[in-house]
Short mmCIF file of C-alpha atoms and ligand atoms in Angstrom, two decimals:
data_model
loop_
_atom_site.label_atom_id
_atom_site.label_comp_id
_atom_site.label_asym_id
_atom_site.label_seq_id
_atom_site.Cartn_x
_atom_site.Cartn_y
_atom_site.Cartn_z
CA MET A 162 -57.48 -25.38 -44.42
CA GLN A 163 -59.79 -26.29 -47.34
CA ASP A 164 -59.30 -24.81 -50.74
CA TYR A 165 -62.23 -23.61 -52.56
CA LYS A 166 -62.58 -22.78 -56.44
CA MET A 167 -65.29 -20.60 -57.94
CA LEU A 168 -67.61 -21.98 -60.36
CA ILE A 169 -68.09 -19.99 -63.84
CA GLY A 170 -69.10 -21.58 -66.86
CA GLY A 171 -68.83 -25.05 -65.62
CA ASP A 172 -65.16 -24.82 -64.51
CA TRP A 173 -63.43 -24.48 -61.32
CA VAL A 174 -61.45 -21.64 -61.19
CA SER A 175 -59.39 -19.25 -59.16
CA ALA A 176 -59.80 -15.81 -59.33
CA VAL A 177 -57.91 -13.90 -62.46
CA ALA A 178 -55.61 -12.09 -60.06
CA GLY A 179 -55.05 -15.21 -57.92
CA GLU A 180 -55.98 -13.70 -54.92
CA THR A 181 -57.52 -15.23 -51.98
CA PHE A 182 -58.87 -14.52 -48.57
CA GLU A 183 -59.51 -16.86 -45.17
CA SER A 184 -62.81 -17.76 -43.92
CA ILE A 185 -62.75 -17.88 -40.10
CA ASN A 186 -64.47 -20.20 -37.88
CA PRO A 187 -66.68 -18.06 -35.56
CA TYR A 188 -66.29 -20.24 -32.84
CA THR A 189 -62.81 -21.31 -32.85
CA GLY A 190 -61.81 -18.09 -34.40
CA ALA A 191 -59.54 -20.16 -36.36
CA ALA A 192 -59.01 -19.59 -40.44
CA TRP A 193 -60.46 -22.94 -41.94
CA ALA A 194 -60.74 -22.07 -45.59
CA ARG A 195 -59.28 -20.02 -48.38
CA ILE A 196 -61.83 -18.57 -50.68
CA PRO A 197 -60.99 -16.94 -54.15
CA ARG A 198 -60.95 -13.12 -53.96
CA GLY A 199 -62.85 -12.28 -57.15
CA ARG A 200 -62.79 -8.90 -58.76
CA ARG A 201 -64.11 -6.95 -61.90
CA GLU A 202 -62.64 -9.42 -64.30
CA ASP A 203 -64.05 -12.41 -62.65
CA ALA A 204 -67.49 -10.82 -62.39
CA ASP A 205 -67.01 -10.33 -66.22
CA LYS A 206 -66.34 -13.70 -66.78
CA ALA A 207 -69.28 -14.86 -64.70
CA VAL A 208 -71.72 -12.69 -66.46
CA ARG A 209 -70.45 -13.16 -69.66
CA ALA A 210 -70.81 -17.37 -69.00
CA ALA A 211 -74.46 -16.49 -67.83
CA LEU A 212 -75.28 -14.81 -70.97
CA VAL A 213 -73.88 -17.43 -73.42
CA ALA A 214 -75.95 -20.23 -71.23
CA GLY A 215 -79.04 -18.31 -71.14
CA ALA A 216 -78.88 -18.53 -74.97
CA ASP A 217 -77.56 -21.84 -75.76
CA PRO A 218 -80.42 -24.19 -76.59
CA ALA A 219 -79.20 -26.50 -73.65
CA TRP A 220 -81.06 -24.10 -71.31
CA ALA A 221 -82.84 -21.74 -73.60
CA LYS A 222 -85.07 -24.52 -75.91
CA ILE A 223 -85.64 -26.96 -72.97
CA THR A 224 -89.32 -27.19 -71.75
CA ALA A 225 -90.55 -25.41 -68.91
CA THR A 226 -91.24 -29.27 -67.66
CA ALA A 227 -87.84 -30.01 -67.91
CA ARG A 228 -86.42 -27.36 -66.28
CA GLY A 229 -88.63 -28.34 -63.34
CA HIS A 230 -87.30 -31.66 -63.30
CA LEU A 231 -83.76 -30.29 -63.25
CA LEU A 232 -84.79 -28.12 -60.35
CA ARG A 233 -86.36 -30.97 -58.36
CA ARG A 234 -83.10 -33.12 -58.95
CA PHE A 235 -81.23 -30.07 -57.53
CA GLY A 236 -83.49 -30.28 -54.24
CA ASP A 237 -82.92 -33.71 -53.88
CA LEU A 238 -79.19 -33.38 -53.89
CA ILE A 239 -79.46 -30.63 -51.51
CA ALA A 240 -81.69 -33.03 -49.24
CA GLN A 241 -78.85 -35.90 -49.61
CA ASN A 242 -76.09 -33.39 -48.57
CA ALA A 243 -78.00 -31.49 -45.77
CA GLU A 244 -75.64 -32.51 -43.12
CA ARG A 245 -72.78 -31.62 -44.78
CA LEU A 246 -73.81 -28.27 -46.04
CA ALA A 247 -75.22 -27.37 -42.51
CA ASP A 248 -71.65 -28.36 -41.08
CA THR A 249 -70.29 -25.93 -43.60
CA GLU A 250 -72.39 -22.88 -42.94
CA VAL A 251 -71.81 -23.60 -39.08
CA ARG A 252 -67.82 -23.39 -39.41
CA ASP A 253 -68.43 -20.04 -41.63
CA ASN A 254 -71.13 -18.36 -39.44
CA GLY A 255 -71.20 -19.94 -35.78
CA LYS A 256 -75.05 -20.37 -35.93
CA LEU A 257 -76.42 -23.18 -33.97
CA ARG A 258 -75.98 -26.70 -35.78
CA SER A 259 -79.54 -27.59 -35.14
CA GLU A 260 -80.85 -24.40 -36.79
CA MET A 261 -78.69 -24.75 -39.96
CA LEU A 262 -79.55 -28.13 -40.19
CA SER A 263 -83.25 -27.43 -40.25
CA GLN A 264 -82.82 -24.56 -42.64
CA VAL A 265 -80.50 -26.97 -44.92
CA LYS A 266 -83.15 -29.47 -44.90
CA TYR A 267 -85.80 -27.20 -45.96
CA VAL A 268 -84.07 -25.34 -48.65
CA PRO A 269 -85.16 -28.35 -51.28
CA GLN A 270 -88.59 -27.32 -50.67
CA TRP A 271 -87.94 -24.11 -52.22
CA PHE A 272 -86.59 -26.02 -55.57
CA TYR A 273 -89.81 -28.85 -55.65
CA TYR A 274 -92.13 -25.76 -54.99
CA TYR A 275 -90.95 -23.62 -57.96
CA ALA A 276 -90.17 -26.44 -59.96
CA GLY A 277 -93.63 -27.03 -59.89
CA LEU A 278 -94.42 -23.78 -61.18
CA ALA A 279 -92.09 -23.82 -64.07
CA ASP A 280 -94.67 -25.10 -66.72
CA LYS A 281 -97.40 -23.04 -64.92
CA LEU A 282 -96.00 -19.63 -65.75
CA GLN A 283 -98.24 -18.63 -68.90
CA GLY A 284 -99.44 -15.65 -71.01
CA ALA A 285 -102.54 -14.93 -72.10
CA VAL A 286 -104.50 -14.33 -75.11
CA ILE A 287 -106.03 -10.97 -75.33
CA PRO A 288 -109.57 -10.90 -76.38
CA ILE A 289 -108.60 -7.52 -78.37
CA ASP A 290 -110.55 -4.81 -79.28
CA LYS A 291 -109.62 -4.63 -82.84
CA PRO A 292 -111.04 -6.89 -85.60
CA ASN A 293 -108.93 -9.37 -87.72
CA THR A 294 -105.93 -9.10 -84.72
CA PHE A 295 -104.66 -11.95 -82.72
CA ASN A 296 -102.84 -10.42 -79.55
CA PHE A 297 -101.13 -12.70 -76.80
CA THR A 298 -98.52 -12.24 -73.97
CA ARG A 299 -95.34 -14.28 -73.42
CA LEU A 300 -93.69 -14.41 -70.11
CA GLU A 301 -89.98 -14.85 -71.02
CA PRO A 302 -87.16 -14.92 -68.77
CA LEU A 303 -85.13 -11.49 -67.69
CA GLY A 304 -81.83 -12.85 -68.86
CA VAL A 305 -78.85 -12.66 -66.18
CA CYS A 306 -79.61 -12.29 -62.78
CA VAL A 307 -77.08 -11.61 -59.57
CA ALA A 308 -77.92 -13.09 -56.40
CA ILE A 309 -76.01 -11.49 -53.44
CA THR A 310 -76.61 -12.95 -49.96
CA ALA A 311 -75.72 -12.25 -46.50
CA TRP A 312 -73.78 -14.15 -44.14
CA ASN A 313 -76.60 -15.20 -41.76
CA SER A 314 -78.62 -17.81 -43.41
CA PRO A 315 -76.69 -18.38 -46.92
CA LEU A 316 -78.19 -21.38 -48.45
CA LEU A 317 -81.78 -20.34 -47.57
CA LEU A 318 -81.41 -16.73 -48.77
CA ALA A 319 -79.70 -18.03 -51.83
CA ALA A 320 -82.47 -20.40 -52.51
CA TYR A 321 -85.44 -17.59 -52.29
CA LYS A 322 -83.70 -16.26 -55.44
CA LEU A 323 -82.45 -19.06 -57.07
CA ALA A 324 -85.44 -21.41 -57.21
CA PRO A 325 -88.14 -19.04 -58.76
CA GLY A 326 -85.45 -17.11 -60.89
CA LEU A 327 -84.10 -20.65 -62.56
CA ALA A 328 -87.95 -21.93 -62.83
CA ALA A 329 -88.67 -19.06 -64.99
CA GLY A 330 -85.57 -19.61 -67.17
CA ASN A 331 -83.14 -17.19 -66.00
CA THR A 332 -79.50 -17.90 -65.62
CA PHE A 333 -77.44 -16.77 -62.37
CA VAL A 334 -74.18 -15.38 -60.93
CA LEU A 335 -74.60 -16.26 -57.13
CA LYS A 336 -72.15 -14.13 -54.90
CA PRO A 337 -72.88 -15.20 -51.23
CA SER A 338 -71.12 -12.90 -48.23
CA GLU A 339 -67.52 -12.78 -47.85
CA PHE A 340 -68.11 -14.26 -44.38
CA THR A 341 -69.74 -17.29 -45.66
CA SER A 342 -68.82 -18.41 -48.73
CA ALA A 343 -68.23 -22.24 -48.72
CA SER A 344 -71.72 -23.51 -48.74
CA ALA A 345 -72.75 -21.64 -51.84
CA LEU A 346 -69.58 -23.14 -53.68
CA GLU A 347 -70.77 -26.27 -52.29
CA LEU A 348 -74.24 -25.62 -54.04
CA GLY A 349 -72.60 -24.92 -57.34
CA ALA A 350 -71.22 -28.45 -57.17
CA LEU A 351 -74.62 -29.99 -56.70
CA ALA A 352 -76.23 -27.72 -59.54
CA GLU A 353 -73.68 -29.25 -61.98
CA GLU A 354 -74.40 -32.87 -60.79
CA ALA A 355 -78.01 -32.27 -61.00
CA GLY A 356 -77.58 -31.50 -64.42
CA LEU A 357 -78.01 -27.86 -65.04
CA PRO A 358 -76.13 -26.81 -68.14
CA PRO A 359 -72.90 -25.32 -67.56
CA GLY A 360 -73.10 -21.44 -66.85
CA VAL A 361 -77.01 -21.78 -65.91
CA LEU A 362 -75.40 -21.21 -62.31
CA ASN A 363 -71.99 -19.38 -61.64
CA VAL A 364 -70.96 -18.88 -58.07
CA VAL A 365 -68.25 -16.31 -57.70
CA THR A 366 -66.75 -15.14 -54.15
CA GLY A 367 -65.13 -11.98 -52.99
CA PHE A 368 -66.07 -8.64 -51.10
CA GLY A 369 -69.15 -6.51 -51.67
CA ALA A 370 -67.13 -3.60 -52.78
CA GLU A 371 -65.08 -5.58 -55.02
CA ILE A 372 -66.82 -8.09 -57.10
CA GLY A 373 -70.35 -7.37 -55.57
CA GLU A 374 -70.10 -3.67 -57.08
CA ALA A 375 -68.67 -5.27 -60.40
CA LEU A 376 -71.75 -7.47 -60.65
CA VAL A 377 -74.29 -4.89 -59.94
CA THR A 378 -72.80 -2.33 -62.32
CA HIS A 379 -72.65 -4.63 -65.11
CA PRO A 380 -74.30 -3.79 -68.17
CA ASP A 381 -75.40 -7.07 -69.11
CA VAL A 382 -77.21 -7.91 -65.76
CA ALA A 383 -80.95 -7.63 -65.98
CA LYS A 384 -81.66 -8.02 -62.71
CA ILE A 385 -80.35 -8.14 -58.63
CA ALA A 386 -81.96 -9.90 -56.03
CA PHE A 387 -80.08 -8.75 -52.59
CA THR A 388 -80.33 -9.62 -49.00
CA GLY A 389 -78.23 -7.59 -46.67
CA SER A 390 -77.76 -4.45 -45.15
CA GLU A 391 -79.54 -1.24 -45.64
CA ALA A 392 -76.38 0.73 -46.81
CA GLY A 393 -75.68 -2.27 -49.20
CA GLY A 394 -78.92 -2.04 -50.30
CA GLN A 395 -78.91 1.65 -51.05
CA ARG A 396 -75.72 1.18 -53.23
CA VAL A 397 -77.16 -1.72 -55.29
CA TYR A 398 -80.31 0.46 -55.75
CA GLU A 399 -78.55 3.45 -56.98
CA ALA A 400 -76.13 1.08 -59.33
CA ALA A 401 -79.56 -0.64 -60.49
CA ALA A 402 -81.18 2.93 -61.44
CA ARG A 403 -78.13 3.80 -63.26
CA GLY A 404 -78.32 0.59 -65.33
CA LEU A 405 -82.19 0.46 -65.30
CA LYS A 406 -82.09 -2.91 -63.75
CA ARG A 407 -84.67 -4.65 -61.73
CA VAL A 408 -84.02 -5.25 -57.99
CA THR A 409 -85.36 -7.07 -54.91
CA LEU A 410 -84.10 -5.88 -51.75
CA GLU A 411 -84.63 -7.77 -48.56
CA LEU A 412 -82.94 -5.41 -45.88
CA GLY A 413 -82.89 -5.15 -42.02
CA GLY A 414 -85.38 -4.23 -39.43
CA LYS A 415 -86.49 -3.40 -35.85
CA SER A 416 -89.15 -5.38 -35.64
CA PRO A 417 -91.64 -4.73 -32.48
CA ASN A 418 -93.04 -7.95 -30.74
CA ILE A 419 -96.07 -6.67 -29.03
CA VAL A 420 -97.26 -8.37 -26.00
CA PHE A 421 -100.67 -7.43 -24.42
CA ALA A 422 -102.16 -8.12 -21.00
CA ASP A 423 -104.34 -10.86 -22.15
CA ALA A 424 -101.94 -13.15 -23.86
CA LYS A 425 -100.91 -16.43 -22.95
CA LEU A 426 -97.80 -15.20 -21.22
CA ASP A 427 -96.02 -18.55 -21.25
CA ASN A 428 -96.15 -18.61 -25.04
CA ALA A 429 -95.40 -14.88 -25.29
CA VAL A 430 -92.27 -15.32 -23.30
CA LYS A 431 -91.11 -18.05 -25.53
CA GLY A 432 -91.88 -16.09 -28.66
CA VAL A 433 -90.05 -12.95 -27.22
CA ILE A 434 -86.92 -15.50 -26.76
CA GLY A 435 -87.21 -16.85 -29.71
CA GLY A 436 -87.27 -13.52 -31.39
CA ILE A 437 -84.26 -12.11 -30.05
CA LEU A 438 -82.05 -14.66 -29.04
CA SER A 439 -82.42 -17.30 -31.65
CA ALA A 440 -79.30 -16.91 -34.26
CA THR A 441 -77.70 -14.75 -31.47
CA GLY A 442 -79.90 -12.35 -32.81
CA GLN A 443 -78.56 -12.26 -35.97
CA THR A 444 -81.65 -12.20 -37.95
CA CYS A 445 -83.52 -9.57 -40.33
CA VAL A 446 -86.45 -10.40 -38.37
CA ALA A 447 -85.32 -10.22 -35.01
CA GLY A 448 -87.97 -8.87 -32.48
CA SER A 449 -85.89 -6.71 -31.17
CA ARG A 450 -88.37 -4.24 -29.79
CA LEU A 451 -90.50 -5.70 -26.79
CA LEU A 452 -93.59 -3.82 -26.51
CA VAL A 453 -95.42 -4.86 -23.50
CA GLN A 454 -98.80 -3.45 -22.16
CA ARG A 455 -97.97 -1.57 -18.96
CA SER A 456 -100.44 -3.61 -16.57
CA ILE A 457 -97.96 -6.50 -16.97
CA HIS A 458 -94.85 -4.79 -17.91
CA ASP A 459 -92.91 -5.62 -14.46
CA ALA A 460 -94.05 -9.35 -14.25
CA PHE A 461 -93.62 -10.23 -17.90
CA LEU A 462 -89.95 -8.43 -17.97
CA GLU A 463 -88.78 -10.56 -15.16
CA ARG A 464 -90.06 -13.80 -16.79
CA VAL A 465 -88.36 -12.78 -19.97
CA VAL A 466 -85.07 -11.76 -17.98
CA ALA A 467 -85.21 -15.09 -16.06
CA PHE A 468 -85.65 -17.38 -19.38
CA ALA A 469 -82.83 -15.18 -21.19
CA ARG A 470 -80.61 -15.74 -18.23
CA SER A 471 -80.66 -19.33 -18.26
CA ALA A 472 -79.57 -19.68 -22.05
CA ARG A 473 -76.72 -21.55 -22.54
CA ILE A 474 -73.86 -20.09 -24.49
CA GLY A 475 -71.81 -22.53 -26.06
CA ASP A 476 -70.18 -24.60 -29.16
CA PRO A 477 -72.68 -24.41 -31.89
CA MET A 478 -71.98 -27.89 -32.91
CA GLU A 479 -73.12 -29.26 -29.32
CA ARG A 480 -77.07 -30.02 -29.38
CA THR A 481 -77.46 -28.31 -25.97
CA THR A 482 -76.01 -25.11 -27.13
CA GLN A 483 -78.70 -22.10 -27.21
CA ILE A 484 -76.33 -19.28 -28.31
CA GLY A 485 -73.41 -19.48 -30.29
CA PRO A 486 -70.94 -16.66 -30.98
CA VAL A 487 -71.52 -13.52 -33.19
CA THR A 488 -70.30 -14.41 -36.74
CA THR A 489 -68.12 -11.51 -37.48
CA LYS A 490 -65.61 -9.27 -35.49
CA PRO A 491 -67.33 -5.99 -37.04
CA GLN A 492 -70.77 -7.42 -36.08
CA TYR A 493 -69.29 -8.22 -32.56
CA GLU A 494 -67.93 -4.61 -32.14
CA LYS A 495 -71.29 -3.09 -33.53
CA ILE A 496 -73.47 -4.74 -30.80
CA LEU A 497 -70.95 -3.66 -27.97
CA HIS A 498 -71.28 -0.20 -29.41
CA TYR A 499 -74.60 -0.12 -29.21
CA ILE A 500 -74.99 -1.54 -25.54
CA ASP A 501 -72.69 1.64 -24.82
CA VAL A 502 -74.80 3.71 -26.70
CA ALA A 503 -78.08 2.56 -25.00
CA LYS A 504 -76.21 2.71 -21.59
CA GLN A 505 -75.34 6.53 -22.43
CA GLU A 506 -79.01 7.17 -23.18
CA GLY A 507 -80.33 6.38 -20.01
CA ALA A 508 -81.95 2.81 -20.94
CA ARG A 509 -81.79 0.37 -17.98
CA CYS A 510 -79.69 -2.50 -18.28
CA VAL A 511 -81.50 -5.53 -16.63
CA LEU A 512 -79.49 -8.20 -18.14
CA GLY A 513 -76.17 -9.16 -19.71
CA GLY A 514 -74.38 -6.21 -21.35
CA GLU A 515 -71.12 -7.41 -21.51
CA PRO A 516 -69.17 -9.64 -23.71
CA ALA A 517 -69.50 -13.01 -22.50
CA PRO A 518 -66.53 -15.53 -21.30
CA HIS A 519 -65.52 -17.72 -23.93
CA PRO A 520 -66.93 -21.30 -23.11
CA ALA A 521 -64.54 -24.20 -23.21
CA GLY A 522 -62.88 -24.80 -26.42
CA GLY A 523 -64.15 -21.53 -27.86
CA SER A 524 -62.06 -18.53 -28.60
CA GLY A 525 -64.38 -16.76 -30.68
CA LEU A 526 -66.72 -13.98 -30.08
CA PHE A 527 -69.68 -13.99 -27.34
CA VAL A 528 -72.22 -11.60 -26.21
CA GLN A 529 -74.26 -11.99 -23.24
CA PRO A 530 -77.96 -11.81 -23.74
CA THR A 531 -78.61 -8.41 -23.16
CA ILE A 532 -82.19 -6.69 -22.18
CA PHE A 533 -82.60 -2.99 -21.94
CA ALA A 534 -85.84 -1.80 -19.94
CA ASP A 535 -87.21 1.98 -19.74
CA VAL A 536 -86.56 2.37 -23.68
CA ARG A 537 -87.96 5.37 -25.31
CA ASN A 538 -88.69 5.01 -28.73
CA THR A 539 -86.83 7.90 -29.66
CA MET A 540 -83.31 6.22 -28.54
CA ARG A 541 -81.07 4.74 -30.89
CA ILE A 542 -81.60 1.19 -29.45
CA ALA A 543 -85.08 1.56 -30.39
CA ARG A 544 -84.49 2.91 -33.96
CA GLU A 545 -81.39 1.27 -35.24
CA GLU A 546 -80.66 -2.30 -36.13
CA VAL A 547 -78.28 -4.00 -33.66
CA PHE A 548 -78.30 -7.23 -35.32
CA GLY A 549 -77.36 -9.29 -31.73
CA PRO A 550 -78.84 -10.48 -28.69
CA VAL A 551 -80.11 -7.39 -27.56
CA LEU A 552 -83.69 -6.40 -26.47
CA ALA A 553 -85.23 -3.43 -26.11
CA VAL A 554 -88.38 -3.18 -23.86
CA ILE A 555 -90.77 -0.34 -24.63
CA PRO A 556 -93.86 -0.32 -22.18
CA PHE A 557 -97.44 0.69 -23.67
CA GLU A 558 -100.68 1.72 -21.99
CA ASP A 559 -103.13 0.20 -24.80
CA GLU A 560 -103.51 -0.85 -28.68
CA ALA A 561 -103.53 2.82 -30.04
CA GLU A 562 -100.09 3.49 -28.33
CA ALA A 563 -98.74 -0.12 -29.04
CA VAL A 564 -99.49 0.67 -32.88
CA ALA A 565 -98.52 4.30 -32.82
CA ILE A 566 -95.02 2.78 -31.05
CA ALA A 567 -94.49 -0.17 -33.70
CA ASN A 568 -95.10 1.98 -36.70
CA ASP A 569 -92.75 4.96 -35.79
CA SER A 570 -89.99 3.12 -37.18
CA SER A 571 -88.04 3.55 -40.48
CA TYR A 572 -87.99 -0.11 -40.96
CA GLY A 573 -91.11 -2.20 -41.56
CA LEU A 574 -90.08 -5.92 -42.29
CA ALA A 575 -91.90 -7.78 -39.36
CA ALA A 576 -94.04 -7.65 -36.12
CA GLY A 577 -95.20 -9.99 -33.38
CA VAL A 578 -98.59 -9.75 -31.67
CA TRP A 579 -99.62 -11.69 -28.76
CA THR A 580 -103.38 -11.62 -27.36
CA GLN A 581 -106.25 -13.58 -27.25
CA ASP A 582 -108.69 -11.08 -28.77
CA THR A 583 -109.52 -12.17 -32.16
CA SER A 584 -111.04 -8.87 -33.08
CA ARG A 585 -107.78 -6.99 -31.96
CA VAL A 586 -105.63 -9.72 -34.10
CA LEU A 587 -107.44 -8.49 -37.35
CA ARG A 588 -106.98 -4.79 -36.19
CA MET A 589 -103.52 -5.10 -35.54
CA ALA A 590 -103.01 -7.21 -38.80
CA GLU A 591 -104.32 -3.99 -40.82
CA ALA A 592 -102.88 -1.37 -38.56
CA LEU A 593 -99.24 -2.59 -38.51
CA LYS A 594 -96.93 -1.17 -41.38
CA THR A 595 -94.74 -4.04 -41.87
CA GLY A 596 -94.40 -6.79 -44.60
CA MET A 597 -95.14 -9.39 -42.19
CA VAL A 598 -97.34 -9.83 -38.99
CA TRP A 599 -96.91 -12.99 -36.94
CA VAL A 600 -99.82 -13.63 -34.42
CA ASN A 601 -99.21 -15.89 -31.13
CA MET A 602 -96.09 -16.93 -33.10
CA TYR A 603 -92.90 -15.47 -34.47
CA ARG A 604 -90.27 -16.07 -36.99
CA ALA A 605 -91.88 -18.55 -39.39
CA VAL A 606 -91.20 -18.73 -42.96
CA SER A 607 -92.15 -20.66 -45.82
CA TYR A 608 -91.50 -21.14 -49.77
CA MET A 609 -95.08 -20.72 -50.13
CA SER A 610 -95.82 -17.42 -48.25
CA PRO A 611 -94.64 -14.02 -49.56
CA PHE A 612 -91.43 -12.58 -47.29
CA GLY A 613 -90.71 -9.10 -47.46
CA GLY A 614 -90.64 -5.65 -46.08
CA VAL A 615 -91.58 -2.05 -46.36
CA LYS A 616 -90.02 1.13 -45.51
CA ARG A 617 -86.39 0.86 -45.45
CA SER A 618 -86.90 -3.01 -44.85
CA GLY A 619 -86.68 -3.41 -48.37
CA LEU A 620 -88.49 -3.40 -51.93
CA GLY A 621 -90.46 -6.79 -53.32
CA HIS A 622 -91.06 -9.68 -52.01
CA GLU A 623 -89.35 -13.33 -52.12
CA ASN A 624 -91.08 -16.61 -51.78
CA GLY A 625 -94.76 -17.68 -52.80
CA MET A 626 -96.23 -17.64 -56.40
CA GLU A 627 -95.88 -13.78 -56.80
CA ALA A 628 -92.09 -13.96 -56.63
CA ILE A 629 -91.76 -15.78 -59.79
CA LYS A 630 -93.28 -12.99 -61.63
CA ASP A 631 -90.21 -10.81 -60.62
CA TYR A 632 -88.10 -13.25 -62.75
CA VAL A 633 -90.02 -12.76 -65.79
CA GLN A 634 -90.83 -9.74 -68.35
CA THR A 635 -94.15 -9.83 -70.49
CA LYS A 636 -93.76 -9.46 -74.26
CA SER A 637 -97.21 -8.69 -76.13
CA VAL A 638 -97.38 -10.05 -79.86
CA TRP A 639 -99.64 -8.90 -82.32
CA ILE A 640 -100.54 -10.89 -85.45
CA SER A 641 -103.17 -9.51 -88.20
CA THR A 642 -105.39 -12.16 -89.74
CA ALA A 643 -106.80 -9.17 -92.08
CA GLU A 644 -106.43 -9.75 -96.07
CA GLU A 645 -105.30 -6.01 -96.51
CA THR A 646 -103.09 -3.91 -94.25
CA PRO A 647 -104.98 -0.45 -93.16
CA ASP A 648 -104.36 3.05 -93.60
CA PRO A 649 -100.41 3.38 -92.41
CA PHE A 650 -101.17 7.16 -91.30
CA VAL A 651 -103.71 6.15 -88.62
CA LEU A 652 -102.98 4.37 -85.30
CA GLY A 653 -104.30 0.84 -85.54
P1 NAD B 259 -74.09 -6.54 -46.26
O1 NAD B 259 -74.87 -5.35 -46.85
O2 NAD B 259 -72.92 -6.13 -45.50
O3 NAD B 259 -73.70 -7.70 -47.07
C1 NAD B 259 -74.49 -8.45 -47.99
C2 NAD B 259 -74.20 -8.77 -49.04
O4 NAD B 259 -73.98 -7.75 -50.02
C3 NAD B 259 -72.83 -9.24 -49.22
O5 NAD B 259 -72.69 -10.56 -49.99
C4 NAD B 259 -71.70 -8.32 -49.42
O6 NAD B 259 -70.49 -8.94 -49.85
C5 NAD B 259 -72.96 -7.67 -50.66
N1 NAD B 259 -72.47 -6.36 -50.65
C6 NAD B 259 -72.25 -5.43 -49.67
N2 NAD B 259 -71.95 -4.13 -50.61
C7 NAD B 259 -72.12 -4.31 -51.73
C8 NAD B 259 -72.40 -3.32 -52.81
N3 NAD B 259 -71.90 -2.23 -52.64
N4 NAD B 259 -72.61 -4.04 -54.08
C9 NAD B 259 -72.52 -5.28 -54.43
N5 NAD B 259 -72.68 -6.18 -53.04
C10 NAD B 259 -72.28 -5.91 -52.10
O7 NAD B 259 -75.16 -7.17 -45.01
P2 NAD B 259 -74.62 -8.16 -43.91
O8 NAD B 259 -73.94 -7.64 -43.16
O9 NAD B 259 -73.81 -9.53 -44.60
O10 NAD B 259 -76.03 -8.71 -43.60
C11 NAD B 259 -76.65 -8.41 -42.50
C12 NAD B 259 -77.52 -7.59 -42.94
O11 NAD B 259 -78.54 -8.44 -43.75
C13 NAD B 259 -78.82 -7.16 -41.59
O12 NAD B 259 -78.96 -5.62 -41.83
C14 NAD B 259 -79.93 -8.29 -42.01
O13 NAD B 259 -81.16 -7.26 -41.42
C15 NAD B 259 -79.89 -8.27 -43.33
N6 NAD B 259 -80.71 -9.19 -43.73
C16 NAD B 259 -81.94 -9.12 -44.53
C17 NAD B 259 -82.72 -10.14 -44.49
C18 NAD B 259 -84.11 -10.21 -45.18
O14 NAD B 259 -84.58 -10.96 -45.55
N7 NAD B 259 -84.72 -9.24 -44.92
C19 NAD B 259 -82.30 -11.59 -44.52
C20 NAD B 259 -80.79 -11.58 -43.53
C21 NAD B 259 -80.38 -10.55 -43.28
#
């Protein structure tokens, strides 16, 4: 067992009450780390440390260029430690090592990109409509930001928030998911090593209903950047509203992957499989609704089923494994529950539909890749997020029907379109009510490109140039150059 401590104000500390909880390796089913169980008093300490650090000249008065240097060094250290951090993430969330390593190796790019933007954030001189008056704007940091992340991509989701927020001069309290706390704590150590002043990045651990709630309701927190479930996001939004805090919400989805008859079907099969089976279906952008044009429906479905059937379930540390365990017990139960619901609703199970046997050496929680055909878009399996390797297949007649089915969802995170018709590409890109559309590809992200959902998939965007604007507030400064102050009873 490895013992972890929290990072608050530059000190590595246990929870005030001395409580801990265990982190379970989803593949072996065994506890491997002891994590501090923070509560309100720990949240308070961390927010105070972030507040103090935000006012300290060591952070508040360094130049934006110097902040950029610090972030670049932070990125370098993440790159140098990528293998270890990826191993930690796999031990915690059971996702494939190949996937976690490529994610962690990509994380430094967020810090490099926003390091470059740090000293390009600038206000404006306004050609104001008043004589003898000089007016300009300053873009100032918000103050203490809270970053709360889900368990599926712990460091990547943290980077989405920390990189722009730190580049803009804010300070942070990062709270990772209680299922995957370790990599965030290791990240905290690298922030220290990079030279971020104490308290600029604090990392606390514990449960959403305990330290999470305490953070989002804390009066000294200016912004909450949250990635997680719709229910969690609603609670965070309510708390943010009461406290008039800024908020970014990256929530769930029920994303359609739409295959037209004219698509390159070999590619589409791979895109559909990648969309639903990668990360054992535990991605917010999972293409969990497969919409297939009726003229190719049966043949295409057969190919998808054959490919999915061949997927190798196993140890996520092995290079050859394609499907790892489900990360958490509640998630495992939720997936099996939805499989039952789909069967009861009359969807036709054409693959899987059961727990999968443990691969040799693993005693964690495995589910067979599962495909339901004859799904109607009104069924729960087509409307609610499963967050597992479960695909709902829905036929459509023509483009108009594809759009209607795709948009008939309370979610709006992402969509995939497979076609060779370029006019249709542009029509679909416009018609789909989602934050992201991938055409003849699926599940790509970049630090450069805005990421975020509409409708119940979230509020605001992460990544790209715009994201840094969510971490600053504008101040308008007025200066009179007049010799005399005008009539005080008339608005100037
Ligand atoms: P979750 O909502 O249970 O937990 C997410 C985080 O929020 C955890 O750190 C948790 O401790 C914290 N939390 C929960 N309730 C809280 C509260 N009331 N106050 C403060 N913090 C609270 O979600 P999860 O099960 O960890 O993650 C899976 C969900 O995340 C899925 O719905 C998935 O689609 C979504 N997700 C979205 C994105 C995206 O970018 N859109 C990315 C990854 C995951």
